[in-house]
Coordinates of N, CA and C in Angstrom, one line a residue:
M238 N 40.6 99.0 114.3 CA 42.0 99.3 114.0 C 42.3 99.0 112.5
A239 N 43.2 99.7 111.9 CA 43.5 99.5 110.5 C 45.0 99.5 110.2
H240 N 45.4 99.1 109.0 CA 46.8 99.0 108.6 C 47.1 100.2 107.8
F241 N 48.2 100.9 108.1 CA 48.7 102.0 107.4 C 50.1 101.8 106.8
V242 N 50.4 102.2 105.6 CA 51.7 102.1 105.0 C 52.2 103.5 104.8
I243 N 53.4 103.8 105.3 CA 54.0 105.1 105.1 C 55.3 105.0 104.3
M244 N 55.5 105.8 103.3 CA 56.8 105.8 102.5 C 57.6 107.0 102.9
G245 N 58.7 106.8 103.5 CA 59.6 107.9 103.9 C 59.7 108.0 105.4
C246 N 60.9 107.7 105.9 CA 61.1 107.7 107.4 C 61.9 108.9 107.8
G247 N 61.5 110.1 107.3 CA 62.1 111.4 107.7 C 61.3 111.9 108.9
R248 N 61.5 113.1 109.2 CA 60.8 113.7 110.4 C 59.3 113.6 110.2
V249 N 58.7 113.8 109.0 CA 57.3 113.7 108.8 C 56.8 112.3 108.9
G250 N 57.5 111.4 108.3 CA 57.1 110.0 108.3 C 57.1 109.4 109.7
V251 N 58.1 109.8 110.5 CA 58.2 109.3 111.9 C 57.1 109.9 112.7
T252 N 56.7 111.1 112.5 CA 55.6 111.7 113.2 C 54.3 110.9 113.0
L253 N 54.1 110.7 111.7 CA 52.9 109.9 111.3 C 52.9 108.5 111.9
A254 N 54.0 107.8 111.8 CA 54.2 106.5 112.3 C 53.9 106.4 113.8
H255 N 54.5 107.3 114.5 CA 54.3 107.3 116.0 C 52.8 107.6 116.4
T256 N 52.2 108.6 115.7 CA 50.8 109.0 115.9 C 49.9 107.8 115.7
L257 N 50.1 107.1 114.6 CA 49.2 106.0 114.3 C 49.5 104.8 115.2
D258 N 50.7 104.6 115.5 CA 51.1 103.5 116.4 C 50.5 103.7 117.8
D259 N 50.5 105.0 118.3 CA 50.0 105.3 119.6 C 48.5 105.1 119.6
A260 N 47.8 105.3 118.4 CA 46.4 105.1 118.4 C 46.0 103.6 118.3
G261 N 47.0 102.7 118.2 CA 46.7 101.3 118.2 C 46.6 100.7 116.8
H262 N 46.9 101.5 115.8 CA 46.8 101.0 114.4 C 48.1 100.2 114.1
S263 N 48.0 99.3 113.1 CA 49.1 98.6 112.5 C 49.8 99.5 111.5
V264 N 51.1 99.6 111.6 CA 51.9 100.6 110.7 C 53.1 99.9 110.1
A265 N 53.3 100.2 108.8 CA 54.5 99.8 108.2 C 55.2 101.0 107.6
I266 N 56.4 101.2 107.8 CA 57.1 102.4 107.3 C 58.3 102.0 106.4
I267 N 58.4 102.6 105.2 CA 59.3 102.2 104.2 C 60.4 103.3 104.0
D268 N 61.6 102.8 103.8 CA 62.7 103.8 103.5 C 63.8 103.0 102.8
Q269 N 64.5 103.7 101.9 CA 65.6 103.1 101.2 C 66.8 102.9 102.0
D270 N 67.0 103.8 103.0 CA 68.1 103.9 103.9 C 67.8 103.3 105.3
D271 N 68.4 102.1 105.6 CA 68.2 101.5 106.9 C 68.5 102.4 108.1
R272 N 69.4 103.3 107.9 CA 69.8 104.2 109.0 C 68.6 105.2 109.4
A273 N 67.7 105.4 108.4 CA 66.6 106.3 108.7 C 65.7 105.7 109.8
F274 N 65.7 104.4 110.0 CA 64.8 103.8 111.0 C 65.3 104.1 112.4
R275 N 66.5 104.6 112.5 CA 67.0 105.0 113.9 C 66.2 106.1 114.4
R276 N 65.5 106.9 113.6 CA 64.7 108.0 114.1 C 63.4 107.5 114.8
L277 N 63.1 106.2 114.6 CA 61.9 105.7 115.3 C 62.3 105.4 116.7
R278 N 61.3 105.6 117.6 CA 61.6 105.3 119.1 C 61.7 103.8 119.3
R279 N 62.2 103.4 120.4 CA 62.4 102.0 120.7 C 61.1 101.2 120.8
G280 N 60.1 101.9 121.3 CA 58.8 101.2 121.5 C 58.0 101.1 120.3
F281 N 58.4 101.5 119.1 CA 57.6 101.5 117.9 C 57.4 100.0 117.6
T282 N 56.1 99.7 117.4 CA 55.7 98.3 117.2 C 55.5 97.9 115.7
G283 N 55.6 98.9 114.8 CA 55.3 98.6 113.4 C 56.4 97.9 112.6
L284 N 56.2 97.7 111.4 CA 57.1 97.1 110.5 C 58.1 98.1 109.9
K285 N 59.4 97.8 109.8 CA 60.4 98.6 109.2 C 60.8 97.9 107.9
V286 N 60.5 98.5 106.7 CA 60.7 97.8 105.5 C 61.7 98.6 104.6
S287 N 62.8 98.0 104.3 CA 63.9 98.6 103.5 C 63.5 98.4 102.0
G288 N 63.6 99.4 101.3 CA 63.4 99.3 99.8 C 62.8 100.6 99.2
V289 N 62.5 100.5 97.9 CA 62.0 101.6 97.2 C 60.5 101.5 97.3
G290 N 59.9 102.7 97.7 CA 58.5 102.7 98.0 C 57.5 102.4 96.9
F291 N 57.9 102.5 95.6 CA 57.0 102.2 94.5 C 57.3 100.8 93.9
D292 N 58.2 100.1 94.5 CA 58.5 98.7 94.1 C 57.5 97.7 94.7
R293 N 56.9 96.9 93.9 CA 55.8 96.0 94.3 C 56.3 95.1 95.4
D294 N 57.5 94.5 95.3 CA 58.0 93.6 96.3 C 58.1 94.3 97.7
T295 N 58.6 95.5 97.6 CA 58.7 96.3 98.9 C 57.3 96.6 99.5
L296 N 56.4 97.0 98.6 CA 55.1 97.3 99.1 C 54.4 96.1 99.7
E297 N 54.6 94.9 99.0 CA 54.0 93.7 99.5 C 54.6 93.3 100.9
R298 N 55.9 93.5 101.0 CA 56.5 93.2 102.4 C 55.9 94.2 103.4
A299 N 55.4 95.3 103.0 CA 54.8 96.3 103.9 C 53.3 96.0 104.1
K300 N 52.8 94.9 103.5 CA 51.4 94.5 103.6 C 50.5 95.5 103.0
I301 N 50.8 96.0 101.8 CA 50.0 97.0 101.1 C 48.6 96.5 100.8
S302 N 48.5 95.2 100.5 CA 47.2 94.6 100.2 C 46.2 94.7 101.3
E303 N 46.7 94.9 102.6 CA 45.9 95.0 103.7 C 45.6 96.5 104.2
A304 N 46.3 97.4 103.4 CA 46.3 98.8 103.9 C 45.0 99.5 103.7
Y305 N 44.6 100.2 104.7 CA 43.5 101.1 104.7 C 43.9 102.4 104.1
A306 N 45.2 102.8 104.2 CA 45.7 104.1 103.7 C 47.2 104.0 103.4
F307 N 47.6 104.9 102.5 CA 49.0 104.9 102.1 C 49.4 106.4 102.0
A308 N 50.5 106.7 102.7 CA 51.0 108.1 102.7 C 52.5 108.1 102.1
A309 N 52.7 108.8 101.0 CA 54.0 109.0 100.5 C 54.6 110.3 100.9
V310 N 55.6 110.3 101.8 CA 56.1 111.6 102.3 C 57.6 111.6 102.3
S311 N 58.2 111.0 101.2 CA 59.6 111.0 101.0 C 60.0 112.4 100.5
S312 N 61.3 112.6 100.2 CA 61.8 113.9 99.8 C 61.6 114.1 98.3
G313 N 61.1 113.1 97.5 CA 61.0 113.2 96.1 C 59.6 113.2 95.6
D314 N 59.3 114.3 94.9 CA 57.9 114.4 94.3 C 57.6 113.3 93.4
N315 N 58.4 113.0 92.4 CA 58.1 111.9 91.5 C 58.0 110.6 92.1
S316 N 58.8 110.3 93.1 CA 58.7 109.0 93.8 C 57.4 108.9 94.6
N317 N 57.0 110.0 95.2 CA 55.8 110.0 96.0 C 54.6 109.8 95.1
I318 N 54.5 110.5 94.0 CA 53.4 110.3 93.1 C 53.4 108.9 92.5
L319 N 54.5 108.4 92.1 CA 54.5 107.1 91.5 C 54.1 106.0 92.5
A320 N 54.6 106.1 93.7 CA 54.3 105.2 94.7 C 52.8 105.2 95.1
T321 N 52.3 106.4 95.1 CA 50.8 106.6 95.4 C 50.0 106.1 94.3
R322 N 50.3 106.2 93.1 CA 49.6 105.7 92.0 C 49.6 104.2 92.0
V323 N 50.7 103.6 92.3 CA 50.8 102.1 92.4 C 49.9 101.6 93.6
A324 N 49.9 102.3 94.7 CA 49.1 101.9 95.8 C 47.6 102.0 95.5
R325 N 47.2 103.0 94.8 CA 45.8 103.2 94.4 C 45.4 102.3 93.3
E326 N 46.2 102.3 92.2 CA 45.7 101.7 90.9 C 46.0 100.2 90.9
T327 N 47.1 99.7 91.6 CA 47.4 98.3 91.6 C 46.8 97.6 92.8
Y328 N 46.9 98.2 93.9 CA 46.5 97.5 95.2 C 45.2 98.1 95.7
H329 N 44.6 99.1 95.0 CA 43.3 99.6 95.3 C 43.2 100.1 96.8
V330 N 44.2 100.7 97.3 CA 44.2 101.3 98.6 C 43.2 102.4 98.7
P331 N 42.2 102.4 99.5 CA 41.1 103.4 99.5 C 41.5 104.8 99.8
H332 N 42.5 105.0 100.6 CA 42.9 106.4 101.0 C 44.4 106.6 100.8
V333 N 44.7 107.5 100.0 CA 46.1 107.8 99.6 C 46.4 109.3 99.7
V334 N 47.6 109.7 100.0 CA 48.0 111.1 99.9 C 49.5 111.2 99.6
A335 N 49.9 112.2 98.8 CA 51.3 112.3 98.4 C 51.8 113.7 98.8
R336 N 52.9 113.8 99.4 CA 53.5 115.1 99.8 C 54.3 115.5 98.5
I337 N 54.2 116.8 98.2 CA 54.9 117.4 97.0 C 55.6 118.7 97.5
Y338 N 56.7 119.0 96.7 CA 57.4 120.2 97.0 C 57.1 121.3 96.0
D339 N 56.5 120.9 94.9 CA 56.1 121.9 93.8 C 54.6 122.1 93.8
P340 N 54.1 123.2 94.4 CA 52.7 123.4 94.4 C 52.1 123.5 93.0
G341 N 52.9 123.9 92.0 CA 52.4 124.0 90.6 C 51.9 122.7 90.0
R342 N 52.4 121.6 90.6 CA 52.0 120.3 90.1 C 50.6 119.8 90.7
A343 N 50.1 120.5 91.6 CA 49.0 120.0 92.4 C 47.8 119.7 91.5
E344 N 47.5 120.6 90.5 CA 46.4 120.4 89.6 C 46.5 119.1 88.8
I345 N 47.7 118.8 88.3 CA 47.9 117.6 87.6 C 47.6 116.4 88.4
Y346 N 48.2 116.4 89.6 CA 48.0 115.2 90.5 C 46.5 115.1 91.0
Q347 N 45.9 116.2 91.2 CA 44.4 116.2 91.6 C 43.6 115.5 90.5
R348 N 44.0 115.8 89.2 CA 43.2 115.2 88.1 C 43.4 113.7 88.0
L349 N 44.5 113.3 88.6 CA 44.8 111.8 88.7 C 44.0 111.2 89.8
G350 N 43.4 112.0 90.6 CA 42.6 111.5 91.8 C 43.5 111.3 93.0
I351 N 44.6 112.0 93.0 CA 45.6 111.8 94.1 C 45.6 113.0 95.0
P352 N 45.1 112.9 96.2 CA 45.2 114.1 97.1 C 46.6 114.4 97.4
T353 N 47.0 115.7 97.3 CA 48.3 116.1 97.6 C 48.4 117.2 98.6
V354 N 49.5 117.3 99.3 CA 49.8 118.3 100.3 C 51.1 119.0 99.9
A355 N 51.1 120.3 99.6 CA 52.3 121.0 99.2 C 53.2 121.2 100.4
A356 N 54.5 121.0 100.2 CA 55.4 121.1 101.4 C 55.4 122.5 102.0
V357 N 55.1 123.5 101.2 CA 55.1 124.9 101.7 C 54.1 125.1 102.8
R358 N 53.0 124.3 102.8 CA 52.0 124.5 103.8 C 51.7 123.1 104.4
W359 N 52.7 122.3 104.5 CA 52.5 120.9 104.9 C 52.7 120.8 106.4
S360 N 51.9 119.8 106.9 CA 52.1 119.4 108.3 C 51.6 118.0 108.4
S361 N 52.1 117.3 109.4 CA 51.7 115.9 109.6 C 50.2 115.8 109.9
D362 N 49.6 116.9 110.5 CA 48.2 116.9 110.8 C 47.4 116.9 109.5
Q363 N 47.8 117.6 108.5 CA 47.1 117.7 107.2 C 47.1 116.3 106.5
V364 N 48.2 115.6 106.6 CA 48.3 114.3 106.0 C 47.3 113.3 106.8
L365 N 47.4 113.4 108.1 CA 46.5 112.5 108.9 C 45.0 112.7 108.5
R366 N 44.6 114.0 108.2 CA 43.3 114.3 107.8 C 42.8 113.5 106.6
R367 N 43.8 113.2 105.7 CA 43.5 112.6 104.4 C 43.6 111.1 104.5
I368 N 44.3 110.5 105.4 CA 44.4 109.1 105.5 C 43.7 108.5 106.7
L369 N 43.3 109.3 107.7 CA 42.6 108.9 108.9 C 41.4 109.8 109.0
P370 N 40.3 109.5 108.3 CA 39.2 110.4 108.2 C 38.7 110.9 109.6
E371 N 38.6 110.1 110.6 CA 38.1 110.5 111.9 C 38.9 111.6 112.5
H372 N 40.2 111.7 112.1 CA 41.1 112.7 112.6 C 40.6 114.1 112.2
S373 N 40.0 114.2 111.1 CA 39.5 115.5 110.6 C 38.5 116.1 111.6
L374 N 37.8 115.2 112.4 CA 36.7 115.7 113.2 C 37.3 116.6 114.4
S375 N 38.6 116.7 114.5 CA 39.1 117.6 115.5 C 38.8 119.0 115.0
G376 N 38.6 119.2 113.7 CA 38.0 120.4 113.1 C 39.0 121.5 113.0
D377 N 38.7 122.4 111.9 CA 39.4 123.6 111.7 C 38.8 124.7 112.5
Y378 N 37.5 124.6 112.8 CA 36.8 125.7 113.5 C 35.6 125.0 114.3
R379 N 35.4 125.5 115.5 CA 34.3 125.1 116.4 C 33.5 126.3 116.8
E380 N 32.2 126.3 116.6 CA 31.4 127.5 117.0 C 31.3 127.5 118.5
A381 N 30.9 128.7 119.0 CA 31.0 129.0 120.4 C 30.3 128.0 121.3
S382 N 29.1 127.5 120.9 CA 28.4 126.6 121.8 C 29.1 125.2 121.8
G383 N 30.0 124.9 120.9 CA 30.6 123.6 120.9 C 29.8 122.5 120.2
R384 N 28.6 122.9 119.6 CA 27.8 121.9 119.0 C 28.1 121.6 117.5
L385 N 28.7 122.6 116.9 CA 29.0 122.5 115.4 C 30.5 122.6 115.2
I386 N 31.0 121.9 114.2 CA 32.4 121.9 113.9 C 32.6 122.0 112.4
L387 N 33.6 122.7 111.9 CA 34.0 122.7 110.5 C 35.2 121.8 110.3
G388 N 35.0 120.8 109.4 CA 36.1 119.9 109.2 C 36.1 119.3 107.8
E389 N 37.1 118.5 107.4 CA 37.1 117.8 106.1 C 36.3 116.6 106.2
I390 N 35.6 116.3 105.2 CA 34.7 115.1 105.1 C 35.4 114.1 104.1
N391 N 35.5 112.8 104.6 CA 36.0 111.8 103.7 C 34.9 111.3 102.8
V392 N 35.0 111.6 101.5 CA 33.9 111.2 100.5 C 34.5 110.2 99.6
H393 N 33.7 109.1 99.4 CA 34.1 108.1 98.4 C 34.2 108.6 97.0
D394 N 35.1 108.1 96.2 CA 35.4 108.6 94.9 C 34.1 108.5 94.0
D395 N 33.3 107.5 94.3 CA 32.1 107.3 93.4 C 31.0 108.5 93.6
W396 N 31.2 109.4 94.5 CA 30.3 110.5 94.6 C 30.7 111.6 93.6
A397 N 31.8 111.5 92.9 CA 32.2 112.4 91.8 C 31.0 112.4 90.8
G398 N 30.6 113.6 90.4 CA 29.5 113.8 89.5 C 28.2 114.1 90.1
Y399 N 28.1 113.8 91.4 CA 26.9 114.1 92.1 C 26.8 115.6 92.5
A400 N 25.6 116.2 92.6 CA 25.5 117.5 93.1 C 25.8 117.6 94.6
L401 N 26.3 118.8 95.0 CA 26.6 118.9 96.4 C 25.4 118.8 97.3
E402 N 24.3 119.2 96.7 CA 23.0 119.0 97.4 C 22.7 117.6 97.7
D403 N 23.2 116.7 96.9 CA 22.9 115.2 97.1 C 23.6 114.7 98.3
L404 N 24.9 115.3 98.5 CA 25.6 114.9 99.7 C 24.9 115.4 101.0
E405 N 24.4 116.7 100.9 CA 23.8 117.3 102.0 C 22.4 116.6 102.4
A406 N 21.8 116.0 101.3 CA 20.5 115.3 101.5 C 20.6 114.0 102.3
V407 N 21.8 113.4 102.3 CA 22.0 112.1 102.9 C 22.8 112.1 104.2
A408 N 23.4 113.2 104.5 CA 24.2 113.4 105.7 C 23.9 114.7 106.3
P409 N 24.1 114.8 107.7 CA 23.8 116.1 108.4 C 24.9 117.1 108.3
I410 N 25.1 117.6 107.1 CA 26.2 118.5 106.8 C 25.7 119.7 106.0
R411 N 26.5 120.8 106.0 CA 26.4 121.9 105.1 C 27.7 122.2 104.6
I412 N 27.9 122.0 103.3 CA 29.2 122.2 102.7 C 29.6 123.7 102.6
A413 N 30.7 124.0 103.3 CA 31.2 125.4 103.4 C 32.0 125.8 102.2
Y414 N 32.9 124.9 101.8 CA 33.7 125.1 100.6 C 34.4 123.8 100.2
L415 N 34.9 123.8 98.9 CA 35.7 122.7 98.4 C 37.2 123.2 98.2
S416 N 38.1 122.2 98.4 CA 39.5 122.5 97.9 C 39.6 121.8 96.6
R417 N 39.8 122.5 95.5 CA 39.8 122.0 94.2 C 41.1 122.5 93.5
F418 N 42.0 121.5 93.1 CA 43.2 121.9 92.5 C 44.1 122.8 93.4
G419 N 43.9 122.6 94.7 CA 44.7 123.3 95.6 C 44.2 124.7 96.0
E420 N 43.0 125.0 95.5 CA 42.4 126.3 95.8 C 41.0 126.2 96.4
G421 N 40.6 127.1 97.3 CA 39.3 127.1 97.9 C 38.2 127.5 96.9
V422 N 37.1 126.8 96.9 CA 36.0 127.2 96.0 C 34.7 127.2 96.7
L423 N 34.0 128.3 96.7 CA 32.7 128.4 97.3 C 31.6 127.6 96.5
P424 N 30.7 126.9 97.2 CA 29.6 126.2 96.5 C 28.7 127.2 95.8
V425 N 28.2 126.8 94.6 CA 27.1 127.6 94.0 C 26.0 126.6 93.6
P426 N 24.8 127.0 93.4 CA 23.7 126.1 93.1 C 24.0 125.3 91.8
G427 N 23.8 124.0 92.0 CA 24.0 123.1 90.8 C 25.4 122.6 90.7
M428 N 26.3 123.0 91.6 CA 27.7 122.6 91.5 C 27.8 121.1 91.8
R429 N 28.7 120.4 91.1 CA 28.8 119.0 91.2 C 30.3 118.7 91.7
L430 N 30.4 117.6 92.5 CA 31.6 117.2 93.0 C 32.5 116.6 91.9
Q431 N 33.8 117.0 91.9 CA 34.7 116.4 90.9 C 35.7 115.5 91.6
Q432 N 36.3 114.6 90.9 CA 37.3 113.7 91.5 C 38.5 114.5 92.0
G433 N 38.9 114.2 93.2 CA 40.0 114.9 93.8 C 39.6 116.1 94.7
D434 N 38.3 116.5 94.6 CA 37.8 117.6 95.5 C 37.9 117.1 97.0
I435 N 38.3 118.1 97.8 CA 38.2 117.9 99.3 C 37.1 118.7 99.8
V436 N 36.2 118.0 100.5 CA 35.0 118.7 101.0 C 35.2 119.2 102.4
H437 N 34.9 120.4 102.7 CA 34.9 121.0 104.0 C 33.5 121.4 104.4
A438 N 33.0 120.9 105.5 CA 31.6 121.1 105.8 C 31.4 121.4 107.3
M439 N 30.3 122.1 107.6 CA 29.9 122.3 109.0 C 29.0 121.1 109.3
M440 N 29.2 120.6 110.6 CA 28.4 119.4 111.0 C 28.3 119.4 112.5
P441 N 27.3 118.7 113.0 CA 27.2 118.5 114.5 C 28.4 117.7 115.0
I442 N 28.8 118.1 116.1 CA 30.0 117.5 116.7 C 29.9 116.0 116.9
N443 N 28.7 115.6 117.2 CA 28.5 114.2 117.5 C 28.0 113.3 116.3
A444 N 28.1 113.9 115.1 CA 27.5 113.2 113.9 C 28.6 112.6 113.1
G445 N 29.8 112.6 113.5 CA 30.9 112.1 112.7 C 30.8 110.7 112.2
K446 N 30.3 109.8 113.1 CA 30.2 108.4 112.7 C 29.1 108.2 111.6
D447 N 28.0 108.9 111.8 CA 26.9 108.8 110.8 C 27.3 109.4 109.5
I448 N 28.0 110.5 109.5 CA 28.5 111.1 108.2 C 29.5 110.1 107.5
E449 N 30.4 109.6 108.3 CA 31.4 108.6 107.8 C 30.7 107.4 107.2
K450 N 29.7 106.9 107.9 CA 29.0 105.7 107.4 C 28.4 105.9 106.1
V451 N 27.9 107.1 105.8 CA 27.2 107.3 104.5 C 28.1 107.7 103.4
L452 N 29.0 108.7 103.7 CA 29.8 109.3 102.6 C 31.1 108.7 102.3
S453 N 31.6 107.8 103.2 CA 32.8 107.1 102.9 C 32.6 105.9 102.0
K454 N 31.3 105.6 101.7 CA 31.0 104.5 100.8 C 30.4 105.0 99.6
A455 N 30.3 104.2 98.5 CA 29.7 104.6 97.3 C 28.3 104.9 97.5
P456 N 27.7 105.9 96.7 CA 26.3 106.2 96.9 C 25.4 105.1 96.5
I457 N 24.3 105.0 97.2 CA 23.3 103.9 96.8 C 22.5 104.4 95.7
T458 N 22.4 103.6 94.6 CA 21.6 103.9 93.4 C 20.1 103.6 93.7
S459 N 19.3 104.2 92.8 CA 17.9 103.9 92.9 C 17.5 102.4 92.7
T460 N 18.3 101.7 91.9 CA 18.1 100.3 91.7 C 18.4 99.5 93.0
E461 N 19.5 99.9 93.7 CA 19.8 99.2 94.9 C 18.8 99.5 96.0
Q462 N 18.2 100.7 96.0 CA 17.2 101.1 97.0 C 16.0 100.3 96.8
N463 N 15.7 99.9 95.6 CA 14.4 99.1 95.3 C 14.6 97.6 95.5
T464 N 15.8 97.2 95.8 CA 16.0 95.7 95.9 C 16.0 95.4 97.4

């Protein structure tokens, strides 16, 4: 079980909070307006933190230093991006995602290494896929026999610069396409992973834990292999 921090207690934030709470995770949800917490059900067991989501005191009350993931889903693009950068750059939260309303900003944010989901094609499921990697194994497509599934792969930032073939060599996957700057890109020979890329791959349905074990961590260097 892990700790998740959510900024924004609107319809989307509430859906995320309830889903994670139901899964047994620890959750803290932040909002500037105390009245927003009325949207949470009575049985919600997480923290309700009043304050500005990019304020360090607020984040620390939400136990950001313990967070496995941070999702900024308030109604303000700038607030979401600022809060997400603080979570990643100051508190080194490994998994972050920001909701945005302006799809034209996606490329800028992706270059900052911040996964974004544009509101025009946004759903709570898409955010969960970015902050809860195993959730992606529900898959976008499952072939007829049920043995293979197409889904998003959680890849550690340190894999940036490696060839796509390097990822396929260490995990039982075939990369189908990348989401780069908000657009789908088909792999070509010699293509290398860039920071902010989202990897979509075919994989055996029962290989999720093995894939996660390898690719969610920094790649092992040749020096480390020899020690």
